[in-house]
C-alpha angles and dihedrals in degrees: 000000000000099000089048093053093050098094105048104040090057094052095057087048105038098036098032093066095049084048113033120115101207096123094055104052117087100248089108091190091313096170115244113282112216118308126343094225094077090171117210103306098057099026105123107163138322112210124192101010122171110222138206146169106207118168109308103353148051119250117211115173140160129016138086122304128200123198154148128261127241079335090295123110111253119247105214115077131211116202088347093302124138091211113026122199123246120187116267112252090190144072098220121195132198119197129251106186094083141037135262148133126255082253094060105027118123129209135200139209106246097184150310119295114259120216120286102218089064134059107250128185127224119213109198111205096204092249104081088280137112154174129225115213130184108247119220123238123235097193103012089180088068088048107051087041077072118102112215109225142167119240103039120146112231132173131159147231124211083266114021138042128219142209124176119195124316125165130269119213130163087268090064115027109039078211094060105085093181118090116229144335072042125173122327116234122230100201147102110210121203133188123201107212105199093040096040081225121147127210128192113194123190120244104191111114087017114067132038125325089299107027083237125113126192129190087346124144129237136214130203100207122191099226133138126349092319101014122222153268104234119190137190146152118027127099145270133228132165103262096259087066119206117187088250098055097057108105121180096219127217133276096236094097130041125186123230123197127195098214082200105056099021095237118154109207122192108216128188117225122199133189134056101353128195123239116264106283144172130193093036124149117231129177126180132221123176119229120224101254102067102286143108132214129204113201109197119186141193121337131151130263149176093228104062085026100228140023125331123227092189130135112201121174126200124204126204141247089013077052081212125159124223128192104226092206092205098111114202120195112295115273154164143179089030131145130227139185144186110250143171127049099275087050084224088126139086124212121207116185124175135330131138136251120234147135127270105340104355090262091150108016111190113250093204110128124292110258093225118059111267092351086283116140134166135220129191102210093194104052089025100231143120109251127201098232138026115242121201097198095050122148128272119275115263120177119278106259092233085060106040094050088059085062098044083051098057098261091152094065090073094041104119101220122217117237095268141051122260094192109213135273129308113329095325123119105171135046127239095241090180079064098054113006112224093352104123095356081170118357107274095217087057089041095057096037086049094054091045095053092051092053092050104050083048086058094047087043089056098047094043091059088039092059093030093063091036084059096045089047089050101053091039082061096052087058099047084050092045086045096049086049089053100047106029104127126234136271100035116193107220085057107054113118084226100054107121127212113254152166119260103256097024129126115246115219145151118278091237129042107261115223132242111260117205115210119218136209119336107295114114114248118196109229122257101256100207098057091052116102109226112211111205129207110241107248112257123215110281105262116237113255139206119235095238112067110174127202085004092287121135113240125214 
């Protein structure tokens, strides 16, 4: 049971500390009131919840819970609310192994709260119980270098856990001395569960404008040899933050990460996109032909100027977005989670409503009981109860019909291949008829890669034979220099200027020498009139001359 808990322990512990958002609620300090299991009745609202679904039951830990007392409203007030929030001292746990309603769910308390400046690690004893215990650092240098800040987007492999970004103010790092919005992080932290090693990668250049994220979600997808991170929604900001330079990007792009190879990709996205959010929830659940489906739900957000209730739902390898048209209740700061055995079901626990920002969120009762709502992925609606046995997850209709119409043949691939989900390399064309016939994101890489090692082919060849020629022209130069015969005309020092088809002669009449007797007399030289050949066009030679002869 050990080996099996390891995972996901070590993600509450590891990646809590570096989300929570327990610095930036207005509990300041406030102690524990009562219990933290306030049941339906006294249930207000639960912000910044981790959530997990481990074995038989649900993990939610962390964050800030507001509730009534003894089923009465309390009469004290904190910052003019009614029912202020206090941070939450417990790991609470609800059961998944049997069915029930928000009205009649009951949680747990699955153990005390460990300290947050330290990695801590949760046993789960398979009953709703657990055990926090202190982890020991390998390299404690490289762990205390980390900033612990809120907002960060974390996911996890089967391995390794992830956290991208965040923001680090003086409520969350003792090191930070500015107030919020604080300092951006560039960096994209990893854990290595089995080897206790940390790793802290740059972003800049690499993410974003900024190489910062705030309140975005992250997706572990199980594509390709060592699947990837995949990250979208949130917001940017420079790294010295201001209330004024922080921007919630489109959804027209989403970043992808090998954890493996370290390569960043920039990938369009089409279809029926959300407005620009932060603090949403996502989970991801893979369909069985060959594709995977991100269903994001709620956030808050400038441009709609409050809290969404949306659910949108993105689909992989077409990177298409759906709107699911099946509205919750508005919400932000929430948690979800995957649950039941079929994994057909979404889990929504928690979050709060308010206007740009969430600067005052309203503490009146959750409209669902304890926060708890329900959402069948397949049909795409919101259900009244959870059911444990339901049925395996089958792509929403609306989904799978964009694949069976071709929807993959407008889908603009990025410059690499993704590969497909899981171990799977082909697609099961009796399932879905034409739908994926190959996987649109290898067929246009493929394509892509072709194209361009035609071009560096070509420009290989293309230098290759500039260079040859080149150096075929330095011997022919270096041969003509060698054989030119002397003299050459055009340099003796007695070779006149003249126009083509004139007579060349000496400037004064030369007189008549008689020779006389027998004895031989050299000729004066300088009263001798040289007649020159014309030069010729230099004949074009082969580089090999052999035995010092020209070839034609």
């Amino acid at each position: 049971m050990k080996g099996l808990c390891a995972p996901f322990v070590l993600l509450l512990a590891v990646l809590g500390f570096l989300e929570r958002g327990g610095g930036l609620v207005v509990g300041y300090g406030l102690a524990r009131r009562g219990v933290d299991i306030p049941g339906p009745d006294n249930f207000i609202r639960h912000r910044y919840p981790s959530v997990v679904a481990f074995g038989d039951y649900l993990y939610m830990d962390g964050g800030v819970l507001s509730q009534r007392i003894n089923g009465t409203d309390s009469n004290s007030t904190q910052s003019g609310q009614t029912h202020p929030f206090y941070a939450v001292n417990s790991t609470l746990s609800l059961r998944l192994d049997e069915s029930w309603t928000n009205d009649t769910a009951g949680m747990a308390l699955g153990s005390d709260l460990p300290p947050t400046n330290e990695q801590w690690l949760f046993n789960a004893d398979g009953t709703g119980g657990g055990t926090w215990s202190q982890v020991p650092q390998g390299d404690f240098r490289d762990f205390s270098q980390l900033r612990r800040p809120v907002g960060a987007a974390f996911t996890q492999s089967a391995h390794v856990g992830f956290a991208l970004g965040g923001q680090a103010t003086s409520m969350t790092d003792s090191s930070i001395q500015k107030d919020y919005p604080g300092y951006a992080l560039t960096d994209l932290v990893s854990y290595n569960f089995e080897t206790g090693q940390w790793t802290n990668t740059s972003t800049v250049e690499q993410y974003g404008g900024y190489g910062t994220s705030l309140n975005a979600r992250a997706e572990y997808i199980p594509f390709g040899p060592n699947g990837l991170l995949l990250f979208l929604g949130g917001a940017e900001t420079p790294v010295d933050a201001t209330n004024n330079s922080i921007v919630e990007p489109t959804w027209n792009i989403v970043y992808l990460h090998d954890p493996v190879t370290g390569k960043w990709y920039r990938q369009p996205t089409s279809g029926e996109r959300p407005p620009v959010v932060e603090r949403a929830c996502s989970v991801g659940v893979q369909g069985p032909n060959n594709t995977y489906e991100i269903f994001i739900y709620g956030g808050n957000s400038d441009q709609i100027d409050g809290t969404s209730s949306d659910v949108h739902v993105l689909s992989l390898p077409g990177f298409v977005f759906f709107d699911a048209q099946s509205p919750g209740t508005p919400r932000a700061d929430h948690g979800c989670s995957v649950v039941g055995k079929g994994k057909r079901q979404m889990l929504s626990y928690g979050g709060v409503d308010g206007g740009p920002l969430l600067r005052n969120p309203t503490t009146t009762p959750d409209p669902w009981k304890q926060g708890l709502g329900v959402y069948d992925m397949t049909e795409m609606k919101w259900v009244d109860s959870y059911d444990p046995n339901a049925t395996n997850y089958e792509s929403p209709a609306v989904v799978s019909d964009w694949y069976a119409n071709g929807g993959m043949d407008t889908v603009a691939c990025s410059s690499s291949t993704y590969g497909t989900p899981g171990n799977s390399s082909s697609t099961d064309s009796s399932a879905n008829g034409s739908q994926l016939r190959r996987t649109g994101i290898i067929v246009g890489s493929t394509v892509g890669a072709v194209v361009l090692l035609t071009i560096t082919g070509v420009l290989v060849f293309l230098v290759v034979r500039w260079r040859r020629r080149r150096r075929e022209s330095t011997v022919v130069a270096e041969t003509l220099e060698e054989y030119r015969p002397e003299p050459w005309p055009k340099d003796s020092p007695r070779m006149r200027s003249t126009t083509p088809g004139t007579l060349i002669s000496s400037p004064t009449p030369v007189e008549p020498i008689e020779i006389h007797g027998t004895a031989r007399e050299e000729l004066p030289a300088e009263d001798v009139d040289w007649t020159y050949e014309l030069p010729v066009p230099t004949p074009r030679l082969r580089p090999e001359l052999p035995d010092r002869k020209y070839s034609y």
